[in-house]
Amino acid sequence: MREWTREERYRVLESPEDIRALYERIRQSDYRQLYHVQPVTGLSSDPNGFALHRGVWHLCYQWCPWGAVHGLKYWYHVTSPDLVHWSNAGIGLAPDRDYDNRGAHSGSAISRGDELVYFYTGNHRDEDWTRTPYTCAAVMGDDGRPKKLDAPLFGPRDDHSEHQRDPKVVWNPDKQAYYIFIGAQTLDKRGCVMVYRSRALLEGWEFAGELKVPGYEAFGGMWECPYITRIGGKDVLIFSPQYTKLPGRGESTNHNVYFIGRMDYDTLTFTPDGPFRHLDYGFDFYAAQGAFIPDGDPDVGILMAWIGLPDNHYPTEEEDWEGSLSLPRELRVANGRLIQTPIPAVKALRGAELPAEGALPAACALEVGCPGDDFELSLFTRADGSGGLRLRYDAARRVCTVDKRGMDKRFNAQVGEVLDMPLDAPLTKLEIYADRSSVEIFANDGEATFTTHLYPTGREFNYTASEGLDVHIWPMARSVTDEFVV
Ligand code: FRU
């Protein structure tokens, strides 16, 4: 693993030419994705500023241009007509002000008339590296160039620690007010959400209070990227708690969870209907963000996440890049849980169905009908059927276990290479999307999902399936451009 000095990680991008050679090199990688958003160079992490604005989907990702390292963060901007075909659009926000001198950290967007308004965290650091997180805004008009406000909307409060970031802005029609949810940490290091309120979007913000979530007063040390949305008449709280291990999740201390319940904006209390659930049971899924959709369907949300975790390292580090965004998912609420399905338009990327005995293309979709009994399915095995990403279903426990230890390229072994995806109903169907360096598994039409990076080598292209499984395979076409736009 390469050691980076602070100067190297926090170098300011002066010109696109600074990274052109890096781009030319990494675009040759066998692991560049065909239909997932990925970093133009360097590292991509959280989805930011995700919104439908005047008929175009806008999305940014946290971007460190220099390599597979968390250093100076930019927002890199991609756009899409349909959430499937994405084009690089260049830098969305650069850390070019004093108030964001060490990074334009995560945030969200809201579309208002002709303007798309970004809210983000200005990660300011003094010479002595003391951090001050500011909540900042930028307005993008017709020319497509966001203009930052001269000053932040508000600074941090001293009744919480320096961890106050990731503004997610929402409009609440009942209260006729905007709210910003901020991921935060109390002074005694408990994770929480701070809530701000304003009647106007770009002024008048006041601290409304800390969100109360009864039963979860001490749950992790920081809640990153929180937000509350309403789907199908239910309130949903999604966030990424960190600095804590959770049962059944190996040694990882980073998670992405949700509650379904009721949000009371008068008392700022989110009352969960039941215990938290994992948004995704995979090895790599974090910082999920719901899209702002003007006049969206009240029963369906759209969400994307970072395929990756904060403290993890991935094999493409050697090639000076890492990260990818998940497929966009539709969210619905049913039976007290979120149902997550790939947006239907993804199916249009499927080519002609392949013979079931053949090899797996690196980018492929699978649909697997399961009889409800125990089974095994191993993807990207060697020609003789050994190794691979192994899925084992235990019908008695209704648990699907995913084991990545058989792959040639092993990574993040210290946090665990085997995880369970528990199910409420017997497993009857899997829908799987593999790209060149990721796999997303949707069980029982979205009852549970499992996302992981995966880096098959040249000899890992086969699969094996227990008798009785009905396997269908399609190659997937490219839908992201991999062009040098900076
Ligand atoms: C989550 C996160 C955010 C922060 C951003 C910085 O992955 O740590 O809390 O804004 O990444 O890149």
Tab-separated table of C-alpha atoms and ligand atoms in Angstrom:
chain	number	residue	atom	x	y	z
A	1	MET	CA	0.000	0.000	0.000
A	2	ARG	CA	1.375	3.408	-0.954
A	3	GLU	CA	2.100	5.879	1.840
A	4	TRP	CA	0.901	9.392	1.064
A	5	THR	CA	2.176	12.549	2.695
A	6	ARG	CA	-0.380	15.176	3.686
A	7	GLU	CA	0.991	17.451	0.956
A	8	GLU	CA	0.404	14.771	-1.664
A	9	ARG	CA	-3.116	13.990	-0.492
A	10	TYR	CA	-4.171	17.616	-0.192
A	11	ARG	CA	-2.566	18.878	-3.390
A	12	VAL	CA	-4.798	21.329	-5.239
A	13	LEU	CA	-5.675	20.456	-8.822
A	14	GLU	CA	-4.296	23.391	-10.832
A	15	SER	CA	-5.048	22.108	-14.312
A	16	PRO	CA	-6.599	19.047	-15.965
A	17	GLU	CA	-3.130	18.327	-17.311
A	18	ASP	CA	-2.065	17.442	-13.754
A	19	ILE	CA	-4.076	14.207	-14.010
A	20	ARG	CA	-4.280	13.460	-17.731
A	21	ALA	CA	-1.494	10.874	-17.661
A	22	LEU	CA	-3.085	9.221	-14.624
A	23	TYR	CA	-6.400	9.038	-16.468
A	24	GLU	CA	-4.757	7.560	-19.582
A	25	ARG	CA	-3.165	4.898	-17.437
A	26	ILE	CA	-6.133	3.874	-15.298
A	27	ARG	CA	-8.643	3.766	-18.133
A	28	GLN	CA	-6.730	0.713	-19.411
A	29	SER	CA	-7.610	-1.203	-16.259
A	30	ASP	CA	-9.571	-4.436	-16.652
A	31	TYR	CA	-11.617	-3.363	-13.640
A	32	ARG	CA	-13.078	-0.164	-15.090
A	33	GLN	CA	-16.847	-0.414	-14.812
A	34	LEU	CA	-19.121	-0.503	-17.854
A	35	TYR	CA	-22.427	0.546	-16.315
A	36	HIS	CA	-21.591	2.001	-12.926
A	37	VAL	CA	-20.419	5.517	-12.171
A	38	GLN	CA	-16.739	5.451	-11.195
A	39	PRO	CA	-13.987	8.020	-10.553
A	40	VAL	CA	-12.504	9.702	-13.613
A	41	THR	CA	-9.187	9.361	-11.742
A	42	GLY	CA	-8.309	8.672	-8.129
A	43	LEU	CA	-10.985	7.865	-5.597
A	44	SER	CA	-14.759	8.183	-5.620
A	45	SER	CA	-16.794	7.811	-2.455
A	46	ASP	CA	-20.152	9.262	-1.339
A	47	PRO	CA	-22.908	10.213	-3.795
A	48	ASN	CA	-23.622	13.942	-3.445
A	49	GLY	CA	-26.083	16.446	-4.876
A	50	PHE	CA	-28.348	13.752	-6.345
A	51	ALA	CA	-31.380	15.360	-8.000
A	52	LEU	CA	-33.637	15.421	-11.009
A	53	HIS	CA	-33.471	18.968	-12.339
A	54	ARG	CA	-35.266	20.135	-15.472
A	55	GLY	CA	-35.443	16.619	-16.866
A	56	VAL	CA	-31.783	15.730	-16.252
A	57	TRP	CA	-30.409	13.603	-13.429
A	58	HIS	CA	-27.521	15.254	-11.661
A	59	LEU	CA	-25.157	13.388	-9.418
A	60	CYS	CA	-21.794	14.212	-7.943
A	61	TYR	CA	-19.399	11.985	-6.065
A	62	GLN	CA	-16.787	12.747	-3.456
A	63	TRP	CA	-13.617	12.795	-5.488
A	64	CYS	CA	-9.928	12.816	-4.638
A	65	PRO	CA	-8.163	13.233	-8.006
A	66	TRP	CA	-4.730	11.967	-7.068
A	67	GLY	CA	-5.134	8.296	-6.301
A	68	ALA	CA	-6.871	5.756	-4.094
A	69	VAL	CA	-6.636	7.918	-1.003
A	70	HIS	CA	-8.948	10.110	1.076
A	71	GLY	CA	-7.350	13.532	0.662
A	72	LEU	CA	-8.577	16.843	-0.712
A	73	LYS	CA	-12.173	16.196	-1.768
A	74	TYR	CA	-13.960	17.717	-4.744
A	75	TRP	CA	-17.449	17.047	-6.030
A	76	TYR	CA	-17.167	15.454	-9.467
A	77	HIS	CA	-20.308	15.900	-11.571
A	78	VAL	CA	-22.023	13.336	-13.841
A	79	THR	CA	-25.361	13.650	-15.600
A	80	SER	CA	-27.880	11.254	-17.069
A	81	PRO	CA	-31.143	11.398	-18.992
A	82	ASP	CA	-32.417	8.148	-17.479
A	83	LEU	CA	-30.298	7.143	-14.431
A	84	VAL	CA	-28.594	4.491	-16.568
A	85	HIS	CA	-26.517	6.352	-19.164
A	86	TRP	CA	-24.076	8.627	-17.341
A	87	SER	CA	-21.671	11.169	-18.838
A	88	ASN	CA	-18.783	12.898	-17.149
A	89	ALA	CA	-19.471	16.601	-16.717
A	90	GLY	CA	-16.352	17.814	-14.903
A	91	ILE	CA	-15.754	19.296	-11.482
A	92	GLY	CA	-18.994	20.040	-9.637
A	93	LEU	CA	-17.524	21.860	-6.649
A	94	ALA	CA	-13.879	22.626	-6.022
A	95	PRO	CA	-12.486	23.409	-2.566
A	96	ASP	CA	-11.434	26.905	-3.616
A	97	ARG	CA	-12.604	29.100	-0.723
A	98	ASP	CA	-11.116	29.694	2.663
A	99	TYR	CA	-14.210	28.169	4.280
A	100	ASP	CA	-13.752	24.897	2.337
A	101	ASN	CA	-9.964	25.042	1.962
A	102	ARG	CA	-9.459	21.353	2.848
A	103	GLY	CA	-12.382	19.828	1.028
A	104	ALA	CA	-15.867	20.192	-0.395
A	105	HIS	CA	-17.320	17.398	1.698
A	106	SER	CA	-20.624	15.585	1.270
A	107	GLY	CA	-23.994	17.163	0.761
A	108	SER	CA	-27.187	17.208	-1.247
A	109	ALA	CA	-29.172	19.189	-3.788
A	110	ILE	CA	-32.622	20.591	-4.283
A	111	SER	CA	-34.101	21.768	-7.564
A	112	ARG	CA	-35.920	25.090	-7.411
A	113	GLY	CA	-37.280	26.520	-10.643
A	114	ASP	CA	-34.350	27.116	-12.972
A	115	GLU	CA	-31.800	26.585	-10.254
A	116	LEU	CA	-30.194	23.541	-8.750
A	117	VAL	CA	-28.992	24.406	-5.262
A	118	TYR	CA	-26.174	22.418	-3.675
A	119	PHE	CA	-25.641	22.153	0.086
A	120	TYR	CA	-22.304	20.794	1.229
A	121	THR	CA	-19.801	20.791	4.048
A	122	GLY	CA	-16.914	23.200	3.721
A	123	ASN	CA	-14.135	21.340	5.475
A	124	HIS	CA	-11.967	24.177	6.751
A	125	ARG	CA	-8.708	23.497	8.513
A	126	ASP	CA	-6.343	25.964	10.118
A	127	GLU	CA	-2.588	25.827	9.784
A	128	ASP	CA	-2.494	23.679	12.926
A	129	TRP	CA	-5.020	21.316	11.248
A	130	THR	CA	-7.900	22.248	13.593
A	131	ARG	CA	-11.108	21.502	11.728
A	132	THR	CA	-14.159	23.759	11.350
A	133	PRO	CA	-17.011	22.288	9.305
A	134	TYR	CA	-19.231	24.887	7.624
A	135	THR	CA	-22.575	24.276	5.973
A	136	CYS	CA	-22.291	25.952	2.584
A	137	ALA	CA	-24.406	26.414	-0.537
A	138	ALA	CA	-23.876	26.939	-4.246
A	139	VAL	CA	-26.458	27.759	-6.890
A	140	MET	CA	-26.286	26.353	-10.401
A	141	GLY	CA	-28.204	28.303	-13.014
A	142	ASP	CA	-28.531	28.032	-16.784
A	143	ASP	CA	-24.797	28.033	-17.482
A	144	GLY	CA	-24.373	24.803	-15.510
A	145	ARG	CA	-21.723	26.357	-13.262
A	146	PRO	CA	-22.444	26.352	-9.533
A	147	LYS	CA	-21.812	29.712	-7.874
A	148	LYS	CA	-20.907	29.487	-4.232
A	149	LEU	CA	-22.372	31.903	-1.738
A	150	ASP	CA	-19.814	34.356	-0.374
A	151	ALA	CA	-20.220	33.019	3.122
A	152	PRO	CA	-21.329	29.715	4.635
A	153	LEU	CA	-24.967	29.378	5.715
A	154	PHE	CA	-23.876	28.467	9.209
A	155	GLY	CA	-20.904	27.182	11.132
A	156	PRO	CA	-20.579	24.391	13.653
A	157	ARG	CA	-22.131	24.487	17.120
A	158	ASP	CA	-19.833	24.136	20.054
A	159	ASP	CA	-22.280	21.910	21.952
A	160	HIS	CA	-21.304	19.077	19.576
A	161	SER	CA	-17.899	17.792	18.485
A	162	GLU	CA	-16.110	18.874	15.285
A	163	HIS	CA	-17.949	16.072	13.450
A	164	GLN	CA	-20.874	18.025	11.967
A	165	ARG	CA	-21.292	17.473	8.255
A	166	ASP	CA	-23.184	16.074	5.240
A	167	PRO	CA	-26.191	18.429	4.979
A	168	LYS	CA	-29.210	16.772	3.423
A	169	VAL	CA	-31.849	19.363	2.608
A	170	VAL	CA	-35.559	18.553	2.347
A	171	TRP	CA	-38.732	20.581	1.904
A	172	ASN	CA	-41.516	19.798	4.371
A	173	PRO	CA	-44.889	20.827	2.881
A	174	ASP	CA	-46.757	20.380	6.195
A	175	LYS	CA	-44.479	22.807	7.991
A	176	GLN	CA	-43.900	24.956	4.892
A	177	ALA	CA	-40.215	24.919	5.811
A	178	TYR	CA	-36.908	23.550	4.616
A	179	TYR	CA	-34.968	21.257	6.920
A	180	ILE	CA	-31.309	20.313	6.859
A	181	PHE	CA	-30.184	17.107	8.552
A	182	ILE	CA	-26.536	17.091	9.599
A	183	GLY	CA	-24.552	14.002	10.576
A	184	ALA	CA	-22.994	14.673	13.942
A	185	GLN	CA	-21.361	13.516	17.123
A	186	THR	CA	-22.119	14.667	20.660
A	187	LEU	CA	-19.353	15.932	22.919
A	188	ASP	CA	-19.320	12.544	24.650
A	189	LYS	CA	-18.853	10.921	21.237
A	190	ARG	CA	-22.274	9.487	20.452
A	191	GLY	CA	-23.608	9.576	16.922
A	192	CYS	CA	-26.623	11.790	16.268
A	193	VAL	CA	-28.409	14.012	13.765
A	194	MET	CA	-28.601	17.794	14.114
A	195	VAL	CA	-31.649	19.452	12.560
A	196	TYR	CA	-31.761	22.972	11.117
A	197	ARG	CA	-34.831	24.765	9.795
A	198	SER	CA	-35.551	27.739	7.571
A	199	ARG	CA	-38.473	29.175	5.616
A	200	ALA	CA	-36.094	30.325	2.896
A	201	LEU	CA	-33.587	28.157	1.158
A	202	LEU	CA	-30.512	30.343	1.274
A	203	GLU	CA	-30.985	32.329	4.472
A	204	GLY	CA	-32.590	32.274	7.881
A	205	TRP	CA	-31.282	28.886	8.964
A	206	GLU	CA	-31.630	28.205	12.663
A	207	PHE	CA	-30.750	25.195	14.778
A	208	ALA	CA	-33.975	23.351	15.598
A	209	GLY	CA	-32.416	20.714	17.863
A	210	GLU	CA	-30.892	17.278	17.976
A	211	LEU	CA	-33.036	14.522	16.519
A	212	LYS	CA	-34.363	12.134	19.169
A	213	VAL	CA	-34.509	8.464	18.184
A	214	PRO	CA	-35.865	6.637	21.238
A	215	GLY	CA	-33.779	3.571	22.027
A	216	TYR	CA	-30.838	4.733	19.909
A	217	GLU	CA	-29.280	7.370	22.145
A	218	ALA	CA	-25.981	5.462	22.109
A	219	PHE	CA	-25.602	3.790	18.746
A	220	GLY	CA	-22.224	4.333	17.153
A	221	GLY	CA	-19.903	7.292	17.476
A	222	MET	CA	-20.923	9.345	14.430
A	223	TRP	CA	-23.911	9.225	12.096
A	224	GLU	CA	-22.653	10.152	8.637
A	225	CYS	CA	-24.889	11.124	5.733
A	226	PRO	CA	-28.286	11.073	7.501
A	227	TYR	CA	-31.629	11.883	5.971
A	228	ILE	CA	-35.314	11.430	6.532
A	229	THR	CA	-37.731	10.859	3.694
A	230	ARG	CA	-41.338	9.782	3.307
A	231	ILE	CA	-42.162	6.748	1.204
A	232	GLY	CA	-45.573	5.129	0.933
A	233	GLY	CA	-46.925	7.112	3.872
A	234	LYS	CA	-44.092	6.035	6.195
A	235	ASP	CA	-41.093	8.030	7.377
A	236	VAL	CA	-37.701	6.489	6.736
A	237	LEU	CA	-34.456	7.496	8.465
A	238	ILE	CA	-31.306	6.416	6.638
A	239	PHE	CA	-27.777	7.009	7.959
A	240	SER	CA	-24.288	5.549	8.203
A	241	PRO	CA	-23.281	4.925	11.822
A	242	GLN	CA	-19.586	4.445	12.445
A	243	TYR	CA	-17.090	3.660	15.199
A	244	THR	CA	-19.114	0.637	16.275
A	245	LYS	CA	-19.335	-3.055	15.498
A	246	LEU	CA	-22.793	-4.509	14.933
A	247	PRO	CA	-23.929	-8.123	15.412
A	248	GLY	CA	-23.261	-10.340	12.419
A	249	ARG	CA	-21.212	-7.704	10.603
A	250	GLY	CA	-17.708	-9.005	11.234
A	251	GLU	CA	-15.072	-6.540	12.367
A	252	SER	CA	-16.406	-3.640	10.325
A	253	THR	CA	-17.072	-0.411	12.208
A	254	ASN	CA	-18.860	1.325	9.294
A	255	HIS	CA	-22.481	0.558	8.428
A	256	ASN	CA	-25.451	1.890	6.493
A	257	VAL	CA	-28.770	1.348	8.260
A	258	TYR	CA	-32.364	2.520	8.262
A	259	PHE	CA	-35.447	2.772	10.387
A	260	ILE	CA	-39.047	2.883	9.288
A	261	GLY	CA	-41.235	4.859	11.640
A	262	ARG	CA	-42.806	8.218	12.299
A	263	MET	CA	-41.123	11.601	12.256
A	264	ASP	CA	-42.598	14.310	14.457
A	265	TYR	CA	-41.245	17.643	13.249
A	266	ASP	CA	-42.694	19.450	16.312
A	267	THR	CA	-40.740	17.436	18.838
A	268	LEU	CA	-37.961	16.414	16.398
A	269	THR	CA	-38.507	12.803	17.358
A	270	PHE	CA	-38.185	9.882	14.978
A	271	THR	CA	-40.014	6.937	16.545
A	272	PRO	CA	-38.942	3.688	14.885
A	273	ASP	CA	-41.600	1.035	14.275
A	274	GLY	CA	-38.999	-1.632	14.992
A	275	PRO	CA	-35.260	-2.221	15.274
A	276	PHE	CA	-32.823	-0.826	12.722
A	277	ARG	CA	-32.172	-2.802	9.569
A	278	HIS	CA	-29.150	-2.882	7.314
A	279	LEU	CA	-29.763	-1.057	4.080
A	280	ASP	CA	-27.586	-3.642	2.370
A	281	TYR	CA	-25.926	-6.762	3.766
A	282	GLY	CA	-22.827	-6.669	1.559
A	283	PHE	CA	-19.192	-5.923	2.263
A	284	ASP	CA	-19.197	-2.544	0.512
A	285	PHE	CA	-22.151	-0.199	0.807
A	286	TYR	CA	-22.106	3.195	2.494
A	287	ALA	CA	-23.235	6.820	2.566
A	288	ALA	CA	-26.422	6.147	0.582
A	289	GLN	CA	-28.298	9.218	-0.603
A	290	GLY	CA	-31.862	9.585	-1.839
A	291	ALA	CA	-32.477	11.745	-4.892
A	292	PHE	CA	-34.440	14.960	-4.774
A	293	ILE	CA	-37.252	14.499	-7.311
A	294	PRO	CA	-39.639	17.419	-7.900
A	295	ASP	CA	-43.224	16.140	-7.694
A	296	GLY	CA	-41.901	12.598	-7.331
A	297	ASP	CA	-44.061	9.540	-6.794
A	298	PRO	CA	-44.823	9.527	-3.023
A	299	ASP	CA	-44.601	5.732	-2.973
A	300	VAL	CA	-41.168	5.414	-4.602
A	301	GLY	CA	-37.777	6.871	-3.671
A	302	ILE	CA	-34.532	6.641	-5.663
A	303	LEU	CA	-31.255	5.950	-3.894
A	304	MET	CA	-27.586	5.485	-4.747
A	305	ALA	CA	-24.661	4.586	-2.502
A	306	TRP	CA	-20.914	4.356	-2.490
A	307	ILE	CA	-19.695	0.801	-3.176
A	308	GLY	CA	-16.998	0.974	-0.549
A	309	LEU	CA	-16.383	1.649	3.125
A	310	PRO	CA	-14.318	4.393	4.745
A	311	ASP	CA	-11.497	2.310	6.221
A	312	ASN	CA	-11.292	-0.333	3.501
A	313	HIS	CA	-8.690	-0.767	0.776
A	314	TYR	CA	-9.273	-2.285	-2.624
A	315	PRO	CA	-6.994	-4.045	-5.137
A	316	THR	CA	-7.185	-1.198	-7.695
A	317	GLU	CA	-5.283	0.946	-5.213
A	318	GLU	CA	-2.228	-0.414	-6.999
A	319	GLU	CA	-3.533	1.216	-10.175
A	320	ASP	CA	-4.121	4.547	-8.375
A	321	TRP	CA	-7.912	4.477	-8.413
A	322	GLU	CA	-10.772	2.926	-6.492
A	323	GLY	CA	-14.483	3.186	-5.878
A	324	SER	CA	-17.744	3.075	-7.736
A	325	LEU	CA	-21.325	4.107	-7.166
A	326	SER	CA	-24.099	1.548	-6.818
A	327	LEU	CA	-26.844	1.111	-9.371
A	328	PRO	CA	-29.686	3.517	-8.695
A	329	ARG	CA	-32.396	1.722	-6.715
A	330	GLU	CA	-36.086	2.214	-6.371
A	331	LEU	CA	-37.213	2.227	-2.759
A	332	ARG	CA	-40.631	1.173	-1.578
A	333	VAL	CA	-41.957	0.365	1.867
A	334	ALA	CA	-43.732	-2.950	2.472
A	335	ASN	CA	-44.089	-5.237	5.483
A	336	GLY	CA	-42.119	-2.915	7.716
A	337	ARG	CA	-39.042	-2.853	5.540
A	338	LEU	CA	-37.573	-1.119	2.535
A	339	ILE	CA	-37.918	-2.984	-0.718
A	340	GLN	CA	-35.022	-2.087	-3.020
A	341	THR	CA	-34.964	-2.918	-6.703
A	342	PRO	CA	-32.669	-1.774	-9.491
A	343	ILE	CA	-34.401	0.926	-11.507
A	344	PRO	CA	-36.283	-0.848	-14.316
A	345	ALA	CA	-34.320	0.911	-17.096
A	346	VAL	CA	-31.209	-1.100	-16.130
A	347	LYS	CA	-32.810	-4.122	-17.835
A	348	ALA	CA	-32.496	-2.362	-21.202
A	349	LEU	CA	-28.706	-2.840	-20.979
A	350	ARG	CA	-29.114	-6.598	-21.233
A	351	GLY	CA	-28.000	-8.179	-24.498
A	352	ALA	CA	-29.292	-11.469	-25.902
A	353	GLU	CA	-29.583	-14.204	-23.288
A	354	LEU	CA	-26.505	-16.438	-23.081
A	355	PRO	CA	-26.469	-20.228	-22.952
A	356	ALA	CA	-26.633	-21.385	-19.333
A	357	GLU	CA	-23.499	-23.563	-19.661
A	358	GLY	CA	-21.280	-20.765	-20.935
A	359	ALA	CA	-18.758	-18.458	-19.313
A	360	LEU	CA	-19.793	-15.361	-17.369
A	361	PRO	CA	-18.947	-12.106	-19.077
A	362	ALA	CA	-17.295	-9.672	-16.652
A	363	ALA	CA	-20.355	-7.427	-16.944
A	364	CYS	CA	-23.507	-9.496	-16.764
A	365	ALA	CA	-26.952	-9.841	-15.252
A	366	LEU	CA	-28.269	-13.076	-13.797
A	367	GLU	CA	-31.716	-14.102	-12.728
A	368	VAL	CA	-31.879	-17.206	-10.629
A	369	GLY	CA	-35.058	-19.049	-9.725
A	370	CYS	CA	-34.542	-20.899	-6.445
A	371	PRO	CA	-36.695	-23.860	-5.431
A	372	GLY	CA	-36.760	-22.778	-1.767
A	373	ASP	CA	-34.387	-25.560	-0.602
A	374	ASP	CA	-30.735	-25.281	0.394
A	375	PHE	CA	-28.487	-24.462	-2.550
A	376	GLU	CA	-25.091	-23.181	-3.602
A	377	LEU	CA	-24.253	-20.805	-6.391
A	378	SER	CA	-20.662	-19.761	-7.058
A	379	LEU	CA	-19.919	-16.892	-9.430
A	380	PHE	CA	-16.605	-16.168	-11.156
A	381	THR	CA	-15.113	-19.534	-10.322
A	382	ARG	CA	-12.105	-20.950	-12.125
A	383	ALA	CA	-12.702	-23.162	-15.176
A	384	ASP	CA	-12.799	-26.279	-12.975
A	385	GLY	CA	-15.486	-24.759	-10.758
A	386	SER	CA	-13.205	-24.071	-7.810
A	387	GLY	CA	-13.021	-20.743	-5.977
A	388	GLY	CA	-15.404	-17.936	-6.830
A	389	LEU	CA	-17.866	-15.802	-4.920
A	390	ARG	CA	-19.879	-18.424	-3.080
A	391	LEU	CA	-23.557	-17.970	-2.170
A	392	ARG	CA	-24.916	-20.624	0.155
A	393	TYR	CA	-28.605	-20.679	1.106
A	394	ASP	CA	-29.747	-22.312	4.320
A	395	ALA	CA	-33.505	-22.806	3.957
A	396	ALA	CA	-34.074	-23.722	7.613
A	397	ARG	CA	-32.526	-20.440	8.800
A	398	ARG	CA	-33.627	-18.419	5.757
A	399	VAL	CA	-30.121	-17.036	5.467
A	400	CYS	CA	-28.028	-16.584	2.342
A	401	THR	CA	-24.310	-16.526	3.203
A	402	VAL	CA	-21.894	-14.820	0.835
A	403	ASP	CA	-18.263	-15.893	0.992
A	404	LYS	CA	-15.558	-14.132	-1.040
A	405	ARG	CA	-12.590	-16.083	0.309
A	406	GLY	CA	-12.354	-18.222	-2.819
A	407	MET	CA	-11.393	-15.341	-5.105
A	408	ASP	CA	-7.832	-14.890	-6.372
A	409	LYS	CA	-7.816	-11.262	-5.273
A	410	ARG	CA	-8.605	-11.075	-1.577
A	411	PHE	CA	-9.037	-7.773	0.193
A	412	ASN	CA	-10.223	-6.364	3.507
A	413	ALA	CA	-9.844	-9.814	5.052
A	414	GLN	CA	-9.337	-8.181	8.444
A	415	VAL	CA	-12.967	-6.946	8.538
A	416	GLY	CA	-14.385	-10.245	7.334
A	417	GLU	CA	-14.868	-12.081	4.039
A	418	VAL	CA	-18.082	-13.937	4.888
A	419	LEU	CA	-21.395	-12.214	5.643
A	420	ASP	CA	-24.995	-13.314	6.026
A	421	MET	CA	-28.007	-11.868	4.261
A	422	PRO	CA	-30.999	-12.856	6.445
A	423	LEU	CA	-34.430	-13.066	4.821
A	424	ASP	CA	-38.003	-12.936	6.103
A	425	ALA	CA	-39.433	-15.137	3.367
A	426	PRO	CA	-37.992	-18.294	1.785
A	427	LEU	CA	-35.513	-17.372	-0.956
A	428	THR	CA	-37.180	-17.913	-4.314
A	429	LYS	CA	-35.428	-15.429	-6.587
A	430	LEU	CA	-32.096	-13.691	-7.034
A	431	GLU	CA	-31.380	-10.875	-9.449
A	432	ILE	CA	-27.660	-10.213	-9.745
A	433	TYR	CA	-25.786	-7.422	-11.514
A	434	ALA	CA	-22.063	-7.934	-11.982
A	435	ASP	CA	-19.856	-5.271	-13.508
A	436	ARG	CA	-16.102	-5.470	-13.965
A	437	SER	CA	-15.392	-4.800	-10.292
A	438	SER	CA	-18.695	-5.050	-8.424
A	439	VAL	CA	-21.594	-7.397	-7.755
A	440	GLU	CA	-25.046	-6.376	-6.508
A	441	ILE	CA	-27.465	-9.062	-5.404
A	442	PHE	CA	-31.208	-8.422	-5.000
A	443	ALA	CA	-33.045	-11.201	-3.167
A	444	ASN	CA	-36.784	-11.889	-3.443
A	445	ASP	CA	-37.501	-8.830	-5.582
A	446	GLY	CA	-35.654	-6.475	-3.247
A	447	GLU	CA	-36.472	-7.820	0.211
A	448	ALA	CA	-32.727	-7.783	0.942
A	449	THR	CA	-29.658	-6.735	-1.026
A	450	PHE	CA	-25.955	-7.540	-0.939
A	451	THR	CA	-23.327	-5.316	-2.589
A	452	THR	CA	-19.644	-6.008	-2.887
A	453	HIS	CA	-16.599	-5.080	-4.881
A	454	LEU	CA	-15.143	-8.091	-6.679
A	455	TYR	CA	-12.070	-8.288	-8.892
A	456	PRO	CA	-12.131	-11.538	-10.891
A	457	THR	CA	-8.841	-12.385	-12.578
A	458	GLY	CA	-8.485	-13.723	-16.130
A	459	ARG	CA	-9.022	-17.275	-14.963
A	460	GLU	CA	-12.195	-16.553	-12.948
A	461	PHE	CA	-15.042	-16.574	-15.460
A	462	ASN	CA	-17.049	-19.712	-14.775
A	463	TYR	CA	-19.919	-20.441	-12.417
A	464	THR	CA	-21.445	-23.428	-10.672
A	465	ALA	CA	-25.012	-23.896	-9.455
A	466	SER	CA	-26.770	-26.584	-7.449
A	467	GLU	CA	-29.160	-28.731	-9.383
A	468	GLY	CA	-32.639	-27.255	-9.452
A	469	LEU	CA	-31.563	-23.641	-9.771
A	470	ASP	CA	-32.970	-21.964	-12.873
A	471	VAL	CA	-30.156	-19.683	-14.057
A	472	HIS	CA	-30.470	-17.069	-16.806
A	473	ILE	CA	-27.548	-14.900	-17.898
A	474	TRP	CA	-27.316	-11.797	-20.042
A	475	PRO	CA	-24.281	-9.716	-20.993
A	476	MET	CA	-24.574	-6.065	-19.963
A	477	ALA	CA	-23.742	-3.195	-22.307
A	478	ARG	CA	-21.659	-0.129	-21.475
A	479	SER	CA	-23.670	2.842	-20.283
A	480	VAL	CA	-21.128	5.110	-18.589
A	481	THR	CA	-18.727	7.156	-20.646
A	482	ASP	CA	-15.164	7.020	-19.407
A	483	GLU	CA	-14.076	10.336	-20.886
A	484	PHE	CA	-11.548	12.842	-19.644
A	485	VAL	CA	-13.696	15.815	-18.664
A	486	VAL	CA	-12.149	17.852	-15.870
B	1	FRU	C1	-18.614	9.652	4.447
B	1	FRU	C2	-17.789	10.899	4.685
B	1	FRU	C3	-18.657	12.090	4.992
B	1	FRU	C4	-17.796	13.241	4.567
B	1	FRU	C5	-17.127	12.682	3.349
B	1	FRU	C6	-15.725	13.175	3.107
B	1	FRU	O1	-17.947	8.706	3.687
B	1	FRU	O2	-16.852	10.683	5.717
B	1	FRU	O3	-19.082	12.167	6.335
B	1	FRU	O4	-18.539	14.376	4.262
B	1	FRU	O5	-17.086	11.274	3.527
B	1	FRU	O6	-15.245	12.648	1.910
